[in-house]
Amino acid sequence: MEVVVVVREFDPVKDGIEVEEVERKCEVGPSGKISIYTDSLGDPICRVRHSPAFLMLVAEMVGKKAEEKEIVGMIRGCVKTVTCGKKYSRNGMNSSNDSFKTVPVYTKLAYILGLRVSPSHRRMGIGKKLVSRMEEWFREKGAEYSYMATDKDNQASLNLFTDRCGYAKFRTPSILVQPVFAHRLTIPKRVRIFHISPSDAESLYRCRFSTTEFFPRDIDSILHNHLNLGTFVAVPSGYSSSSWPGSELFLSDPPESWAVLSIWNSKEVFTMEVRGASRVLRGLAKTTRMVDRALPWLRIPSVPELFGPFGFHFLYGLGGEGLDAVRLMKALCGFAHNVAKERGCGLVVAEVSSREPMKAGIPHWKRLSCDEDLWCMKRLGEDYSDGSVGDWTKSPPGLSIFVDPREV
């Protein structure tokens, strides 16, 4: 029977059930092996909906008869403006002023995620067709670059993007995962933590992090989003001000060391579930939880219930300054763990550059984490960015990256 594959925009009313079925087939591994299943809580496009511009496409196999249709693949994408480099600008209007300041160089960047092709319809060019159609939309939106993230061991995905679609390996950040224990973590008395307003957080981020790679120009939209649970700044307990002085005063006379992070509530977007674990592994995990709950004062690390639907909080905007910044970051992560515990989350997750100076202060379990995630990038056209950095795909990595929580 002659069939044709049609790529079209996702229809949430009529496509939801079929899309969920394709997701299930793709994300649940073979029997006997551990795999991760993601449930988008009834909204397949939720993981890009909070971006400035977003789209979800499906690949539909159509037979000779109109009713012979089957969704066999899907892809999500979004477009935003981010920092791709920095330049130096004369500080002030007076030409005799020889001081310069560093300012960000922005570009329009597209992001591909959630590419799925049903196992029974792979090696038919459907993945490439979905990517090509999404890239057409990216260009229509004025995107200059497109990137995607994948596991470095996902050879099928790498073959598609690097061999057939023209992407190149670009950055290798680390995904750091900490389980949420049954006991609360103790925050050192030598650390004071401020919860600052979205407006103050925006001022702080723009002043200190706007030249960091991938910093979103619409950071204000992220910080005011209902999924953002707050931005927190840690300082030594001896800091002169008993209350938050405001970002302007704080940055004009900062303490010797400080750290900052924001918390994103991914639990409200989708849940995850570990499937295929053995009874022995499940039993050991359950035992650690029982002991932790019965004897919380022992502070025994326990494995949370990951074998049923669970949510997680994502930490972003991690940074700081000073010799003691790493210790302050560790305290902030402990605070974030306690917030996740109160909200019933299973994990706390952060993604940072492999060279990130704050990385040593982010607690994580190596077995749950990924030392080397892989981001691949492609230049879609001429570089029309606000300033010239050449071809971003060929630029060397910096110490830090700013990971947008909307794309996790």
Coordinates of C-alpha atoms in Angstrom, one line a residue:
M1 CA 0.0 0.0 0.0
E2 CA 1.4 3.4 -1.0
V3 CA 1.9 5.7 2.0
V4 CA 3.2 9.2 2.4
V5 CA 4.6 11.0 5.5
V6 CA 3.2 14.5 6.1
V7 CA 4.8 16.9 8.6
R8 CA 2.3 19.3 10.1
E9 CA 1.7 21.3 13.2
F10 CA 0.6 19.5 16.3
D11 CA -3.2 19.7 17.1
P12 CA -3.7 19.4 20.9
V13 CA -7.3 18.4 20.5
K14 CA -7.0 15.4 18.1
D15 CA -3.3 14.5 18.4
G16 CA -2.8 14.2 22.2
I17 CA -3.4 10.5 22.7
E18 CA -1.3 9.4 19.7
V19 CA 1.6 11.6 20.6
E20 CA 1.6 10.2 24.2
E21 CA 1.7 6.7 22.7
V22 CA 4.7 7.6 20.6
E23 CA 6.4 9.1 23.6
R24 CA 5.7 5.9 25.6
K25 CA 7.2 3.7 22.9
C26 CA 10.3 5.8 22.5
E27 CA 11.1 6.4 26.2
V28 CA 10.5 3.0 27.7
G29 CA 13.5 0.7 27.0
P30 CA 13.6 -3.0 26.5
S31 CA 12.3 -5.3 29.2
G32 CA 14.8 -5.8 32.0
K33 CA 16.6 -2.5 31.5
I34 CA 16.2 0.7 33.4
S35 CA 14.8 3.6 31.4
I36 CA 13.2 7.0 32.1
Y37 CA 9.6 7.7 31.2
T38 CA 8.4 11.3 31.0
D39 CA 4.7 12.3 31.4
S40 CA 3.9 15.8 30.2
L41 CA 0.8 16.0 32.4
G42 CA -1.6 16.1 29.5
D43 CA 0.2 18.9 27.6
P44 CA 2.8 17.5 25.1
I45 CA 3.9 21.0 24.1
C46 CA 4.4 22.2 27.7
R47 CA 8.2 22.0 27.6
V48 CA 8.4 24.9 25.1
R49 CA 5.2 26.7 25.8
H50 CA 6.9 29.2 28.2
S51 CA 9.4 30.3 25.5
P52 CA 8.9 33.5 23.4
A53 CA 8.2 31.6 20.2
F54 CA 7.5 27.9 20.1
L55 CA 6.2 25.2 17.8
M56 CA 5.5 21.4 17.8
L57 CA 5.3 19.4 14.7
V58 CA 4.1 15.8 14.1
A59 CA 4.9 13.4 11.3
E60 CA 1.8 11.6 10.1
M61 CA 1.8 8.5 7.9
V62 CA -1.1 8.7 5.5
G63 CA -2.4 5.7 3.5
K64 CA -4.5 5.7 0.3
K65 CA -7.7 6.2 2.3
A66 CA -8.1 9.4 4.2
E67 CA -8.9 7.6 7.5
E68 CA -5.6 5.6 7.3
K69 CA -3.5 7.9 9.3
E70 CA -1.0 7.3 12.1
I71 CA 1.3 9.7 14.0
V72 CA 4.8 8.2 13.9
G73 CA 7.0 11.1 15.1
M74 CA 7.2 14.5 16.6
I75 CA 9.5 17.4 17.3
R76 CA 9.4 20.5 19.5
G77 CA 11.3 23.8 18.9
C78 CA 11.5 27.3 20.2
V79 CA 13.3 30.6 19.4
K80 CA 14.7 33.2 21.7
T81 CA 17.5 35.9 21.9
V82 CA 20.6 35.0 23.9
T83 CA 24.1 36.1 24.5
C84 CA 26.6 34.6 22.1
G85 CA 29.7 36.7 23.1
K86 CA 30.8 40.0 24.3
K87 CA 32.4 43.2 23.1
Y88 CA 34.0 46.2 24.7
S89 CA 32.2 49.6 24.6
R90 CA 33.5 53.0 25.7
N91 CA 31.9 53.8 29.1
G92 CA 30.4 57.2 28.9
M93 CA 29.7 59.8 26.1
N94 CA 32.9 61.8 26.7
S95 CA 35.4 60.8 24.1
S96 CA 38.2 61.6 26.5
N97 CA 37.0 58.9 28.9
D98 CA 39.3 55.9 28.3
S99 CA 37.4 53.5 30.4
F100 CA 35.6 50.6 28.7
K101 CA 32.9 48.2 29.8
T102 CA 32.0 44.7 28.6
V103 CA 28.6 44.4 27.0
P104 CA 26.8 41.3 25.6
V105 CA 26.5 40.5 22.0
Y106 CA 23.1 38.9 21.3
T107 CA 21.9 36.5 18.6
K108 CA 18.6 34.8 17.8
L109 CA 18.9 31.2 18.8
A110 CA 16.6 28.2 18.1
Y111 CA 16.5 25.1 20.2
I112 CA 15.3 21.6 19.2
L113 CA 14.1 19.1 21.8
G114 CA 11.8 16.2 22.0
L115 CA 12.5 14.6 18.7
R116 CA 10.8 11.2 18.7
V117 CA 10.2 8.6 15.9
S118 CA 8.3 5.5 16.6
P119 CA 10.7 2.5 16.7
S120 CA 8.7 0.7 14.0
H121 CA 9.2 3.6 11.6
R122 CA 12.9 4.4 12.0
R123 CA 15.5 4.5 9.3
M124 CA 12.9 5.9 6.9
G125 CA 14.1 9.5 6.9
I126 CA 11.3 10.7 9.2
G127 CA 13.6 12.3 11.7
K128 CA 15.5 14.3 9.1
K129 CA 12.2 15.4 7.6
L130 CA 11.0 16.7 11.0
V131 CA 14.3 18.5 11.6
S132 CA 14.3 20.1 8.2
R133 CA 10.8 21.4 8.5
M134 CA 11.5 22.8 12.0
E135 CA 14.6 24.5 10.7
E136 CA 12.4 26.2 8.0
W137 CA 10.3 27.6 10.8
F138 CA 13.4 28.7 12.7
R139 CA 14.6 30.7 9.6
E140 CA 11.1 32.3 9.2
K141 CA 11.5 33.5 12.8
G142 CA 14.9 35.0 12.0
A143 CA 17.0 32.5 14.0
E144 CA 20.7 32.6 13.2
Y145 CA 21.7 29.4 15.0
S146 CA 20.0 26.2 16.0
Y147 CA 21.2 23.8 18.7
M148 CA 20.1 20.5 20.4
A149 CA 21.2 18.5 23.4
T150 CA 21.6 14.8 23.6
D151 CA 23.4 12.1 25.6
K152 CA 27.0 11.7 24.3
D153 CA 26.3 7.9 23.9
N154 CA 23.1 8.4 21.9
Q155 CA 24.8 7.4 18.6
A156 CA 21.6 7.4 16.6
S157 CA 20.8 11.0 17.5
L158 CA 24.4 12.1 16.9
N159 CA 24.4 10.4 13.5
L160 CA 21.2 12.2 12.5
F161 CA 22.3 15.7 13.6
T162 CA 26.0 15.7 12.9
D163 CA 26.2 13.4 9.8
R164 CA 22.9 14.2 8.0
C165 CA 21.7 17.6 9.3
G166 CA 25.0 19.6 9.5
Y167 CA 25.3 20.1 13.3
A168 CA 28.7 20.1 15.0
K169 CA 29.6 19.3 18.6
F170 CA 29.6 22.6 20.5
R171 CA 29.5 22.4 24.3
T172 CA 29.7 19.6 26.9
P173 CA 28.0 20.7 30.1
S174 CA 27.5 18.5 33.2
I175 CA 24.0 17.5 34.5
L176 CA 24.2 17.3 38.3
V177 CA 21.4 15.4 40.1
Q178 CA 20.9 15.3 43.9
P179 CA 18.1 13.1 45.4
V180 CA 15.8 14.6 47.9
F181 CA 16.2 12.8 51.2
A182 CA 13.6 12.1 53.9
H183 CA 15.5 14.4 56.2
R184 CA 16.1 18.1 55.9
L185 CA 19.6 19.4 55.3
T186 CA 21.2 21.8 57.8
I187 CA 22.1 25.2 56.6
P188 CA 25.4 26.5 58.3
K189 CA 24.8 29.2 60.8
R190 CA 27.7 31.2 59.2
V191 CA 25.5 31.7 56.1
R192 CA 22.6 34.1 55.6
I193 CA 20.2 33.6 52.7
F194 CA 18.1 36.3 51.2
H195 CA 15.0 35.7 49.1
I196 CA 15.0 38.6 46.6
S197 CA 12.3 39.9 44.3
P198 CA 12.1 39.1 40.5
S199 CA 13.0 42.7 39.7
D200 CA 16.0 42.7 42.0
A201 CA 17.0 39.3 40.6
E202 CA 16.8 40.7 37.0
S203 CA 19.0 43.6 38.0
L204 CA 21.6 41.3 39.6
Y205 CA 21.6 38.9 36.7
R206 CA 21.9 41.5 34.0
C207 CA 24.7 43.3 35.8
R208 CA 26.8 40.2 36.6
F209 CA 25.8 37.5 34.1
S210 CA 24.5 39.2 30.9
T211 CA 27.8 38.4 29.0
T212 CA 27.6 34.7 29.9
E213 CA 26.9 32.4 27.0
F214 CA 23.2 31.5 26.4
F215 CA 22.0 34.3 28.8
P216 CA 18.4 35.0 27.7
R217 CA 17.6 38.5 26.8
D218 CA 14.1 38.0 28.2
I219 CA 15.4 37.0 31.7
D220 CA 12.6 39.1 33.2
S221 CA 10.0 36.8 31.6
I222 CA 11.6 33.8 33.3
L223 CA 11.9 35.4 36.7
H224 CA 8.3 36.5 36.7
N225 CA 7.0 33.2 35.4
H226 CA 4.7 31.3 37.8
L227 CA 7.0 28.3 37.6
N228 CA 9.9 30.3 39.1
L229 CA 10.0 29.7 42.8
G230 CA 12.4 32.5 43.6
T231 CA 15.9 33.7 43.5
F232 CA 18.1 33.4 46.6
V233 CA 21.4 35.0 47.5
A234 CA 23.8 33.6 50.2
V235 CA 26.3 35.8 52.0
P236 CA 28.5 35.3 55.1
S237 CA 26.6 35.8 58.4
G238 CA 28.7 38.8 59.2
Y239 CA 27.3 40.8 56.3
S240 CA 26.6 44.3 57.4
S241 CA 23.0 44.5 56.3
S242 CA 20.4 42.6 58.2
S243 CA 17.9 42.7 55.3
W244 CA 18.3 42.7 51.6
P245 CA 19.5 46.2 50.6
G246 CA 18.4 45.9 46.9
S247 CA 20.6 44.8 44.0
E248 CA 21.9 48.3 43.2
L249 CA 23.3 48.8 46.8
F250 CA 24.4 45.2 47.1
L251 CA 26.4 45.3 43.9
S252 CA 27.9 48.7 44.6
D253 CA 29.3 47.4 47.9
P254 CA 29.2 43.6 47.9
P255 CA 30.5 41.3 50.6
E256 CA 33.8 39.6 50.0
S257 CA 32.0 36.5 48.9
W258 CA 28.4 35.7 47.8
A259 CA 26.4 33.2 45.7
V260 CA 23.1 33.2 43.9
L261 CA 20.7 30.7 42.3
S262 CA 17.1 30.5 41.2
I263 CA 14.6 27.6 41.5
W264 CA 12.3 26.4 38.7
N265 CA 9.4 24.2 39.4
S266 CA 9.6 21.5 36.7
K267 CA 7.2 19.3 38.7
E268 CA 4.3 21.5 37.4
V269 CA 5.3 20.8 33.8
F270 CA 6.0 17.1 33.7
T271 CA 6.8 14.1 35.9
M272 CA 9.3 11.3 35.4
E273 CA 9.4 7.7 36.3
V274 CA 12.2 5.1 36.4
R275 CA 11.1 1.8 34.9
G276 CA 12.7 -1.6 34.6
A277 CA 14.5 -1.6 38.0
S278 CA 14.9 -4.9 39.7
R279 CA 13.0 -5.9 42.8
V280 CA 16.4 -5.9 44.7
L281 CA 17.1 -2.3 43.7
R282 CA 13.6 -1.2 44.6
G283 CA 13.9 -3.0 47.9
L284 CA 17.3 -1.4 48.8
A285 CA 15.9 2.1 47.9
K286 CA 12.8 1.5 50.0
T287 CA 15.0 0.4 53.0
T288 CA 17.0 3.6 52.8
R289 CA 13.9 5.7 52.9
M290 CA 12.4 3.8 55.9
V291 CA 15.6 4.2 57.9
D292 CA 15.9 7.9 57.0
R293 CA 12.3 8.6 58.1
A294 CA 12.6 6.6 61.3
L295 CA 16.0 8.1 62.3
P296 CA 16.2 11.5 60.7
W297 CA 18.8 12.8 63.1
L298 CA 21.3 10.3 61.7
R299 CA 21.0 12.1 58.3
I300 CA 21.4 8.9 56.3
P301 CA 21.3 9.7 52.5
S302 CA 18.2 7.9 51.1
V303 CA 17.0 7.1 47.6
P304 CA 13.6 8.8 47.0
E305 CA 10.7 7.0 45.4
L306 CA 11.7 7.2 41.7
F307 CA 9.8 4.1 40.6
G308 CA 6.5 5.9 40.3
P309 CA 5.8 9.4 38.9
F310 CA 8.0 12.1 40.6
G311 CA 8.8 15.7 39.9
F312 CA 12.0 17.7 40.3
H313 CA 13.2 21.3 40.8
F314 CA 15.7 22.8 38.4
L315 CA 18.4 25.1 39.7
Y316 CA 19.6 27.8 37.3
G317 CA 21.4 31.1 37.3
L318 CA 24.1 29.7 39.5
G319 CA 27.0 32.0 40.2
G320 CA 28.9 34.0 42.7
E321 CA 32.0 35.9 43.5
G322 CA 34.7 35.7 46.2
L323 CA 37.0 33.1 47.8
D324 CA 34.1 31.6 49.8
A325 CA 31.6 31.5 47.0
V326 CA 31.7 27.7 46.6
R327 CA 30.9 27.2 50.3
L328 CA 28.0 29.6 50.0
M329 CA 26.7 27.8 46.8
K330 CA 26.7 24.5 48.7
A331 CA 24.5 26.2 51.4
L332 CA 22.2 27.5 48.7
C333 CA 21.9 24.0 47.2
G334 CA 21.0 22.7 50.7
F335 CA 18.3 25.3 51.0
A336 CA 17.0 24.3 47.5
H337 CA 16.9 20.7 48.6
N338 CA 14.7 21.6 51.6
V339 CA 12.4 23.6 49.3
A340 CA 12.1 20.5 47.1
K341 CA 11.4 18.3 50.1
E342 CA 8.5 20.5 51.2
R343 CA 7.0 20.4 47.8
G344 CA 7.3 16.6 47.4
C345 CA 9.9 16.5 44.7
G346 CA 12.2 13.5 44.1
L347 CA 15.3 15.3 42.7
V348 CA 17.1 18.6 42.5
V349 CA 18.8 19.1 39.2
A350 CA 21.3 21.6 37.8
E351 CA 23.2 21.9 34.5
V352 CA 26.4 23.8 34.4
S353 CA 29.5 24.2 32.2
S354 CA 32.1 21.5 32.8
R355 CA 34.5 24.4 33.7
E356 CA 32.0 26.2 36.0
P357 CA 33.9 27.5 39.1
M358 CA 30.8 26.9 41.2
K359 CA 30.5 23.3 40.2
A360 CA 32.4 22.1 43.3
G361 CA 29.7 23.6 45.5
I362 CA 26.8 21.7 43.9
P363 CA 26.1 18.5 45.7
H364 CA 25.1 15.6 43.5
W365 CA 25.2 11.8 43.2
K366 CA 27.6 10.7 40.5
R367 CA 25.4 7.6 39.6
L368 CA 22.4 9.8 38.9
S369 CA 24.4 12.6 37.1
C370 CA 25.9 13.0 33.7
D371 CA 29.4 14.3 33.5
E372 CA 29.2 15.2 29.8
D373 CA 25.9 16.2 28.2
L374 CA 26.4 17.1 24.6
W375 CA 25.1 20.3 22.8
C376 CA 25.4 20.4 19.0
M377 CA 24.9 23.6 17.0
K378 CA 24.4 24.6 13.4
R379 CA 24.6 28.0 11.8
L380 CA 21.4 28.6 9.9
G381 CA 22.4 31.7 7.9
E382 CA 24.4 34.9 8.0
D383 CA 25.2 36.3 11.4
Y384 CA 23.0 39.3 12.0
S385 CA 23.8 39.5 15.7
D386 CA 24.0 42.8 17.6
G387 CA 27.8 43.1 17.1
S388 CA 30.2 40.7 15.5
V389 CA 31.6 37.6 17.1
G390 CA 32.2 35.8 13.9
D391 CA 30.8 32.3 13.6
W392 CA 29.6 31.3 17.1
T393 CA 29.8 27.6 16.3
K394 CA 33.6 28.0 16.1
S395 CA 34.1 30.0 19.3
P396 CA 35.9 28.5 22.3
P397 CA 33.9 27.7 25.4
G398 CA 33.8 30.1 28.3
L399 CA 33.9 29.2 32.0
S400 CA 30.1 29.4 32.4
I401 CA 26.9 28.9 30.5
F402 CA 23.4 30.1 31.5
V403 CA 20.9 27.3 31.1
D404 CA 17.4 28.4 30.4
P405 CA 14.9 26.4 32.7
R406 CA 12.2 26.6 30.1
E407 CA 14.1 24.2 27.9
V408 CA 14.9 21.5 30.5

